[in-house]
Tab-separated table of C-alpha atoms in Angstrom:
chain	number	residue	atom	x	y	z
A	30	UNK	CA	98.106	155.303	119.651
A	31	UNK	CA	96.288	152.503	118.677
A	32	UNK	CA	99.345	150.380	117.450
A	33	UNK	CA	101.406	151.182	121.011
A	34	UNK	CA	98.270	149.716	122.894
A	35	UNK	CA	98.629	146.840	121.080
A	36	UNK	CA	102.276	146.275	121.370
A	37	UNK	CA	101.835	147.326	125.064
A	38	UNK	CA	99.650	144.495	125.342
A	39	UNK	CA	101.454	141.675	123.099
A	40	UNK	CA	104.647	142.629	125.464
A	41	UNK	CA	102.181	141.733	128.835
A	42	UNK	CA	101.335	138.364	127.463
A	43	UNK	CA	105.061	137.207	126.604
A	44	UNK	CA	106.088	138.484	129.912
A	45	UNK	CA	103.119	137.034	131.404
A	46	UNK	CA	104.071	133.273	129.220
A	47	UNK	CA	107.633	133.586	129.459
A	48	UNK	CA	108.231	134.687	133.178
A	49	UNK	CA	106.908	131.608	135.114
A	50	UNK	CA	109.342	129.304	132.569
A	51	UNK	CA	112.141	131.715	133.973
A	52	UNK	CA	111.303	130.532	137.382
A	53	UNK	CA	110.926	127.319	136.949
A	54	UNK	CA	114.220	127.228	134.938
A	55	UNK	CA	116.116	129.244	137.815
A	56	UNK	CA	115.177	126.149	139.755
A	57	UNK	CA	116.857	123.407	138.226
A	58	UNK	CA	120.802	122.866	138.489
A	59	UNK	CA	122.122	121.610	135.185
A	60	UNK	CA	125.012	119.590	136.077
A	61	UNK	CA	124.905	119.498	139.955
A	62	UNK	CA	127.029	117.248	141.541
A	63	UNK	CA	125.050	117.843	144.615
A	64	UNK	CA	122.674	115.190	145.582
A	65	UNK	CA	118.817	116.619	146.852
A	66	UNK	CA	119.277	114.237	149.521
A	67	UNK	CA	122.801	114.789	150.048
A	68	UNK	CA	123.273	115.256	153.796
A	69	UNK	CA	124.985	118.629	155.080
A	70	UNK	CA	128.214	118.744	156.626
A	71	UNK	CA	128.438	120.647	159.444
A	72	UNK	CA	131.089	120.665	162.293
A	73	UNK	CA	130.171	119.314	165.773
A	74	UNK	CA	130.092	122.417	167.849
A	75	UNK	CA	131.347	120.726	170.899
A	76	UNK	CA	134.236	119.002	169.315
A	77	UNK	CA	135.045	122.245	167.532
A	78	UNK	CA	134.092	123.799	170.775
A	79	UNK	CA	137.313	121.495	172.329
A	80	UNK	CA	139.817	122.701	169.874
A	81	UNK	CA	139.059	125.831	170.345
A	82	UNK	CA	140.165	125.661	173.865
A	83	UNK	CA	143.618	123.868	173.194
A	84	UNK	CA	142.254	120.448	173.644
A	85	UNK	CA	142.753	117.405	171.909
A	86	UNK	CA	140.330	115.350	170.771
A	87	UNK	CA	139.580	111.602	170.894
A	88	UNK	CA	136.572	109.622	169.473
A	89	UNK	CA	135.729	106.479	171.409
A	90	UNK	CA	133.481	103.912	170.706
A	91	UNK	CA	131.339	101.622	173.110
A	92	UNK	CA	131.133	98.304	172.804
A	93	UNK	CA	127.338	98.634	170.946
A	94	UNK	CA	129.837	100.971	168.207
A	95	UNK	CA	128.266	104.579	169.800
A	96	UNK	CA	130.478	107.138	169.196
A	97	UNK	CA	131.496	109.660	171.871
A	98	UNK	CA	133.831	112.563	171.754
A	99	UNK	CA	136.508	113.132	174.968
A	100	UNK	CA	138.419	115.700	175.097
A	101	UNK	CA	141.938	116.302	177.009
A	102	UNK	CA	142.298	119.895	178.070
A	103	UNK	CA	145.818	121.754	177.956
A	104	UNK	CA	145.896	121.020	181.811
A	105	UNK	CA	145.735	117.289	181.652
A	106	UNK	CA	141.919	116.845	182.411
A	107	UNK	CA	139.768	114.745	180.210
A	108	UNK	CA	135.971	115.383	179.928
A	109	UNK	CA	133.410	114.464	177.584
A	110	UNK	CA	133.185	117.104	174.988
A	111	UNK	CA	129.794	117.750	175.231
A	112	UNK	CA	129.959	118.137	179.402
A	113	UNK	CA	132.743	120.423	178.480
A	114	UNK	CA	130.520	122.377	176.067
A	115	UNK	CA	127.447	122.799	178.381
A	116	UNK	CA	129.501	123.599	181.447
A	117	UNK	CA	130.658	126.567	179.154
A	118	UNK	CA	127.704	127.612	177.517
A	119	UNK	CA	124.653	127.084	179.881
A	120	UNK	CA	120.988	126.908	178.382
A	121	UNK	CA	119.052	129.966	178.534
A	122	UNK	CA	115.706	130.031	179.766
């Protein structure tokens, strides 16, 4: 009984040594091509928004280089993508 104690105990302390070095090794990304401050790339809901409705797409620039998305509808009309997308999906208080 004595000896099973014993090993119960030895078997606590190299879980207890060995478990936080798991963790800290399930952290880490050998190899990652993926930068920690690599920026996510995510779709522009209101341009995807535009597509969706069998629009087309066009990104102008000002003359200060700000970007801005129109968007020509199936029937000819032209908006600004995001007018288009909050005219569609009101805020909700």
């Amino acid at each position: 009984m004595h000896s099973l104690i014993t090993s119960a105990r030895a078997a606590t302390r190299v879980a207890a040594l060995t478990a936080p070095l798991v963790l800290i090794g399930c952290g880490l990304r050998v190899g990652s091509s993926a930068s920690p401050n690599a920026a996510v790339q995510m779709a522009n809901p209101a341009s995807t928004y535009c597509v969706q409705q069998g629009g087309q797409l066009r990104i102008q620039k000002d003359a200060v280089g700000n970007e801005s998305g129109l968007c020509t509808l199936p029937d000819g009309r032209v908006m600004d993508e995001w007018a288009l997308f909050r005219r569609d999906h009101p805020a909700v208080e």
